[in-house]
Coordinates of C-alpha atoms in Angstrom, one line a residue:
M14 CA 107.0 123.8 54.8
G15 CA 108.5 125.3 51.7
K16 CA 106.8 125.4 48.4
K17 CA 107.3 122.5 46.1
S18 CA 109.4 123.3 43.1
P19 CA 107.4 123.0 39.8
F20 CA 110.3 121.2 38.2
S21 CA 110.6 118.5 40.9
D22 CA 108.0 116.4 39.1
I23 CA 109.3 115.2 35.8
E24 CA 105.8 115.3 34.4
A25 CA 105.5 119.0 35.0
A26 CA 108.9 119.8 33.6
R27 CA 109.1 122.3 30.7
Y28 CA 111.5 121.7 27.9
P29 CA 112.6 124.2 25.2
P30 CA 110.9 123.7 21.8
P31 CA 112.9 121.7 19.3
P32 CA 114.7 123.7 16.6
P33 CA 113.0 123.8 13.3
P34 CA 114.2 121.1 10.9
T35 CA 116.7 122.0 8.2
F36 CA 116.3 120.5 4.8
Y37 CA 118.9 120.1 2.1
M38 CA 118.8 119.1 -1.5
P39 CA 120.8 115.9 -2.0
P40 CA 124.0 116.4 -4.0
P41 CA 123.3 116.1 -7.8
T42 CA 124.1 112.8 -9.3
Q43 CA 126.8 112.6 -11.9
W44 CA 125.8 111.5 -15.4
F45 CA 127.8 108.8 -17.2
S46 CA 129.5 110.4 -20.2
W47 CA 128.9 108.5 -23.4
L48 CA 127.8 111.0 -26.0
V49 CA 131.0 113.0 -26.0
P50 CA 133.2 109.9 -26.4
L51 CA 130.8 108.9 -29.2
F52 CA 131.4 112.2 -30.9
F53 CA 135.2 111.6 -30.4
L54 CA 135.0 108.2 -32.0
A55 CA 132.9 109.5 -34.9
N56 CA 135.4 112.2 -35.7
I57 CA 138.3 109.7 -35.6
A58 CA 136.4 107.3 -37.8
M59 CA 135.5 110.0 -40.3
F60 CA 139.1 111.1 -40.6
V61 CA 140.2 107.5 -41.3
Y62 CA 137.5 107.1 -43.8
S63 CA 138.4 110.4 -45.5
M64 CA 142.0 109.3 -45.9
Y65 CA 140.7 106.0 -47.4
I66 CA 138.5 107.9 -49.9
N67 CA 141.3 110.4 -50.6
D68 CA 143.7 107.7 -51.9
C69 CA 146.5 110.0 -52.6
P70 CA 148.5 107.5 -54.7
G71 CA 145.5 107.0 -56.9
Y72 CA 145.5 110.6 -58.0
L73 CA 149.1 111.7 -57.7
N74 CA 152.6 110.2 -58.1
E75 CA 153.4 107.9 -55.3
D76 CA 156.6 109.9 -54.5
D77 CA 154.6 113.0 -54.0
C78 CA 152.4 111.5 -51.3
L79 CA 153.7 111.9 -47.8
W80 CA 154.9 108.6 -46.2
Y81 CA 153.5 106.4 -48.9
Q82 CA 156.0 103.6 -48.0
Y83 CA 154.4 103.4 -44.6
L84 CA 150.8 104.4 -45.1
G85 CA 150.1 103.3 -48.6
K86 CA 146.6 104.3 -49.7
F87 CA 146.2 106.3 -46.5
S88 CA 149.2 108.5 -47.2
F89 CA 148.8 112.3 -46.9
Q90 CA 148.6 115.0 -49.5
P91 CA 151.9 116.9 -50.3
F92 CA 152.8 119.7 -47.8
N93 CA 152.3 122.4 -50.5
E94 CA 148.6 121.2 -50.8
N95 CA 147.8 120.4 -47.2
P96 CA 150.3 121.3 -44.5
L97 CA 148.1 119.8 -41.7
L98 CA 148.8 116.2 -42.8
G99 CA 145.4 115.3 -44.3
P100 CA 143.3 114.8 -47.4
S101 CA 142.7 117.0 -50.4
V102 CA 140.0 119.7 -50.7
R103 CA 138.4 117.5 -53.3
T104 CA 137.8 114.7 -50.8
L105 CA 136.5 117.0 -48.1
R106 CA 134.1 118.5 -50.5
V107 CA 132.8 115.0 -51.5
L108 CA 132.3 114.0 -47.9
G109 CA 130.3 117.1 -46.8
A110 CA 132.6 120.1 -46.2
L111 CA 131.0 123.4 -45.9
E112 CA 131.0 125.3 -49.2
R113 CA 128.9 128.3 -50.0
D114 CA 128.0 127.4 -53.6
L115 CA 126.9 123.9 -52.7
V116 CA 124.8 125.0 -49.6
V117 CA 123.1 127.9 -51.4
G118 CA 123.1 126.9 -55.0
E119 CA 122.5 123.2 -54.6
N120 CA 120.4 123.4 -51.3
E121 CA 122.8 121.0 -49.6
V122 CA 121.9 122.3 -46.1
W123 CA 123.1 119.0 -44.4
R124 CA 126.7 120.4 -44.9
F125 CA 126.0 122.7 -41.9
I126 CA 126.3 119.6 -39.7
T127 CA 128.5 117.1 -41.7
C128 CA 131.3 119.6 -41.8
M129 CA 131.6 119.4 -38.0
F130 CA 132.8 115.8 -38.3
L131 CA 135.4 116.4 -40.9
H132 CA 139.0 117.6 -40.3
A133 CA 141.7 119.0 -42.6
G134 CA 144.5 116.9 -41.1
V135 CA 146.0 115.1 -38.2
I136 CA 147.1 118.3 -36.4
H137 CA 143.6 119.8 -36.8
L138 CA 142.0 116.6 -35.5
L139 CA 144.2 116.1 -32.5
A140 CA 143.8 119.7 -31.3
N141 CA 140.0 119.5 -31.5
M142 CA 139.7 116.1 -30.0
F143 CA 141.8 116.9 -27.0
S144 CA 139.6 120.0 -26.4
L145 CA 136.5 117.9 -26.9
L146 CA 137.4 115.4 -24.2
F147 CA 138.8 118.0 -21.8
I148 CA 135.7 120.2 -21.9
G149 CA 132.9 118.0 -23.1
V150 CA 133.2 115.1 -20.7
R151 CA 133.0 117.4 -17.6
L152 CA 129.9 119.2 -19.0
E153 CA 128.1 115.9 -19.9
N154 CA 128.9 114.5 -16.4
E155 CA 127.2 117.6 -14.8
F156 CA 124.3 118.2 -17.2
G157 CA 123.6 115.0 -19.1
F158 CA 123.9 113.9 -22.7
L159 CA 120.7 115.5 -24.0
K160 CA 121.6 119.1 -23.0
I161 CA 125.2 118.8 -24.1
G162 CA 124.2 117.1 -27.4
V163 CA 121.8 119.9 -28.2
L164 CA 124.3 122.5 -27.2
Y165 CA 127.1 120.9 -29.3
L166 CA 125.0 120.6 -32.5
L167 CA 123.4 124.1 -32.3
S168 CA 126.7 125.7 -31.5
G169 CA 128.3 123.9 -34.4
F170 CA 125.5 125.1 -36.6
G171 CA 126.0 128.7 -35.4
G172 CA 129.7 128.4 -36.2
S173 CA 129.0 127.0 -39.7
L174 CA 126.5 129.8 -40.4
L175 CA 128.9 132.6 -39.6
S176 CA 131.7 130.7 -41.4
I177 CA 129.7 130.5 -44.6
L178 CA 128.7 134.1 -44.4
H179 CA 132.4 135.0 -44.1
M180 CA 133.1 133.0 -47.2
G181 CA 131.0 135.4 -49.2
D182 CA 133.1 138.3 -48.0
V183 CA 136.4 136.6 -48.8
K184 CA 135.5 135.8 -52.4
A185 CA 138.1 133.1 -52.6
P186 CA 137.6 130.2 -55.0
N187 CA 137.4 126.6 -53.7
T188 CA 137.0 127.7 -50.1
V189 CA 135.7 125.0 -47.8
S190 CA 135.3 124.9 -44.0
V191 CA 135.6 121.8 -41.8
G192 CA 136.1 120.9 -38.2
A193 CA 134.5 120.7 -34.8
S194 CA 135.9 124.0 -33.7
G195 CA 132.6 125.9 -33.8
A196 CA 130.9 123.3 -31.6
L197 CA 133.9 123.2 -29.2
F198 CA 133.9 127.0 -28.9
G199 CA 130.2 126.7 -28.2
L200 CA 131.0 124.5 -25.2
L201 CA 133.5 127.1 -24.0
G202 CA 130.9 129.9 -24.4
A203 CA 128.3 127.8 -22.5
M204 CA 130.8 127.3 -19.7
L205 CA 131.1 131.1 -19.3
S206 CA 127.4 131.7 -19.3
E207 CA 126.8 128.8 -17.0
L208 CA 129.3 130.4 -14.6
L209 CA 127.4 133.7 -14.7
T210 CA 123.9 132.4 -14.5
N211 CA 124.7 129.9 -11.7
W212 CA 126.8 132.4 -9.9
T213 CA 125.3 131.7 -6.4
I214 CA 126.5 128.1 -6.3
Y215 CA 130.2 128.8 -6.9
L216 CA 132.5 129.3 -3.9
N217 CA 135.7 130.8 -5.5
K218 CA 134.0 132.8 -8.1
C219 CA 136.9 135.0 -9.2
A220 CA 139.3 132.1 -9.6
A221 CA 136.7 130.2 -11.7
L222 CA 136.0 133.2 -13.9
T223 CA 139.7 134.1 -14.4
S224 CA 140.7 130.6 -15.4
L225 CA 137.8 130.2 -17.8
L226 CA 138.5 133.6 -19.5
L227 CA 142.2 132.6 -19.8
I228 CA 141.3 129.3 -21.6
I229 CA 138.8 131.1 -23.9
G230 CA 141.4 133.8 -24.8
L231 CA 144.1 131.2 -25.6
N232 CA 141.7 129.2 -27.8
L233 CA 140.6 132.4 -29.7
A234 CA 144.2 133.3 -30.3
V235 CA 144.6 130.1 -32.2
G236 CA 142.1 131.4 -34.7
F237 CA 144.6 134.0 -35.9
I238 CA 146.9 131.3 -37.3
P239 CA 146.9 131.3 -41.1
H240 CA 144.3 129.0 -42.8
V241 CA 142.3 128.9 -39.6
D242 CA 138.7 130.1 -39.9
N243 CA 138.1 132.3 -36.8
S244 CA 134.6 133.2 -37.9
A245 CA 133.5 129.6 -37.1
H246 CA 135.1 130.0 -33.7
I247 CA 133.3 133.3 -33.0
G248 CA 130.0 132.0 -34.3
G249 CA 130.2 128.9 -32.2
F250 CA 131.3 130.8 -29.1
L251 CA 128.4 133.3 -29.3
S252 CA 125.9 130.5 -30.0
G253 CA 127.1 128.5 -27.0
F254 CA 127.3 131.6 -24.8
F255 CA 123.6 132.4 -25.3
L256 CA 122.5 128.7 -25.3
G257 CA 124.2 128.3 -21.9
F258 CA 121.7 130.7 -20.3
V259 CA 118.9 128.6 -21.7
I260 CA 120.1 125.0 -21.4
L261 CA 122.5 125.0 -18.4
M262 CA 120.4 127.0 -15.9
R263 CA 120.5 125.4 -12.4
P264 CA 118.6 126.1 -9.2
Q265 CA 120.1 128.7 -6.9
F266 CA 121.9 127.8 -3.7
G267 CA 119.6 127.0 -0.9
Y268 CA 116.6 125.9 -3.0
V269 CA 114.9 122.7 -1.8
N270 CA 112.5 120.7 -3.9
N271 CA 109.1 119.9 -2.3
K272 CA 109.7 116.1 -2.6
Y273 CA 112.6 116.4 -0.1
I274 CA 110.4 118.1 2.6
P275 CA 108.6 115.6 4.9
P276 CA 104.8 115.9 4.9
G277 CA 103.3 118.2 7.6
Y278 CA 106.2 120.7 7.5
D279 CA 105.6 124.1 6.2
A280 CA 109.1 125.1 5.4
K281 CA 110.0 128.5 4.0
R282 CA 111.9 127.9 0.8
K283 CA 113.8 130.0 -1.6
S284 CA 112.5 130.3 -5.2
K285 CA 114.1 127.9 -7.6
Y286 CA 115.7 130.5 -9.9
K287 CA 116.7 134.1 -9.4
G288 CA 115.2 137.0 -11.4
Y289 CA 118.3 137.6 -13.3
Q290 CA 118.4 134.0 -14.5
Y291 CA 114.9 134.4 -16.0
F292 CA 116.0 137.7 -17.6
F293 CA 119.1 136.2 -19.2
L294 CA 117.0 133.2 -20.4
V295 CA 114.4 135.3 -22.2
L296 CA 117.1 137.7 -23.6
S297 CA 119.1 134.7 -24.9
V298 CA 116.2 133.0 -26.6
I299 CA 115.3 136.3 -28.4
T300 CA 118.9 136.9 -29.4
L301 CA 119.4 133.3 -30.7
L302 CA 116.2 133.4 -32.8
I303 CA 117.1 136.8 -34.3
G304 CA 120.7 135.8 -34.9
Y305 CA 119.9 132.5 -36.7
A306 CA 117.1 134.1 -38.7
Y307 CA 119.2 137.0 -39.7
G308 CA 122.1 134.8 -40.7
L309 CA 119.9 132.4 -42.8
A310 CA 118.1 135.4 -44.4
T311 CA 121.4 137.0 -45.3
L312 CA 122.6 133.8 -46.8
Y313 CA 119.6 132.8 -48.9
I314 CA 117.6 135.9 -49.5
G315 CA 120.7 138.1 -49.9
E316 CA 122.1 135.5 -52.4
S317 CA 118.8 135.5 -54.3
N318 CA 118.8 139.3 -54.6
D319 CA 122.3 139.2 -56.0
V320 CA 121.2 136.6 -58.6
F321 CA 118.1 138.7 -59.6
S322 CA 120.2 141.9 -59.9
Y323 CA 122.7 140.0 -62.1
L324 CA 119.9 138.7 -64.3
G325 CA 118.4 142.1 -64.6
N326 CA 121.8 143.6 -65.7
T327 CA 122.3 140.9 -68.3
E328 CA 118.9 141.3 -69.8
S329 CA 119.3 145.1 -70.1

């Protein structure tokens, strides 16, 4: 009789071990965008209110106001005063435009923020609001209202700070700065740093980087148009660029959170962030703190030194 095959009995059969389980992070949920549309409505409402307060016919001849017969009290200032179809500098100053003498001399620091919700005219407003919806809604859908709100306001503050420092170099009387451009360029800067710091999760990296750099270059080129304050654009962009490394950092590709691994499995997992992400985070925090502190010190302490030196010269 031949030997009995060890696999003839099903109870004695040997099966290959099952493959180790593979765990994946569920796709991130999309946030509902409500803060960016709220910023959009706030800017529109402030422009309508500024035109109501402006009341061009109340200060000028009705024939001088643009389209008075159709707009009445909301008619625009003459082209020679405001070519962007908007209110006067006087109105913008009353409502919170950024002006060096009022911020430094009168300590009206709230103008750093209020100027972001004012616009010089319809053309200025439409250009900024189109960019806000195009860029801001996507970012809020991905990262949520809290991160984008902080990014928007801090970038706008950085743009206002560099803009008011630039006013001291220009030495032009009655110079004010308004607009959401600094905050919008901050969103663009954050998109660039987000692409760099979250490099591992992008598939077509070169195409994403090229298209983003093209958009940034076109927007910066607008700053060279006369009467456009490019310093606010640059300040907002740099602030947003470094803030993106801090606020918009995401886990690297392949990372799995512990709560998505069933109990009893000892799965080998990747670290949540890469070393270069931590490096850029620390470097960006230091750069932002130094940049904001240096700008404020230059604005206030430098201004005080100028006053003291002037008083010393008059007393002598």
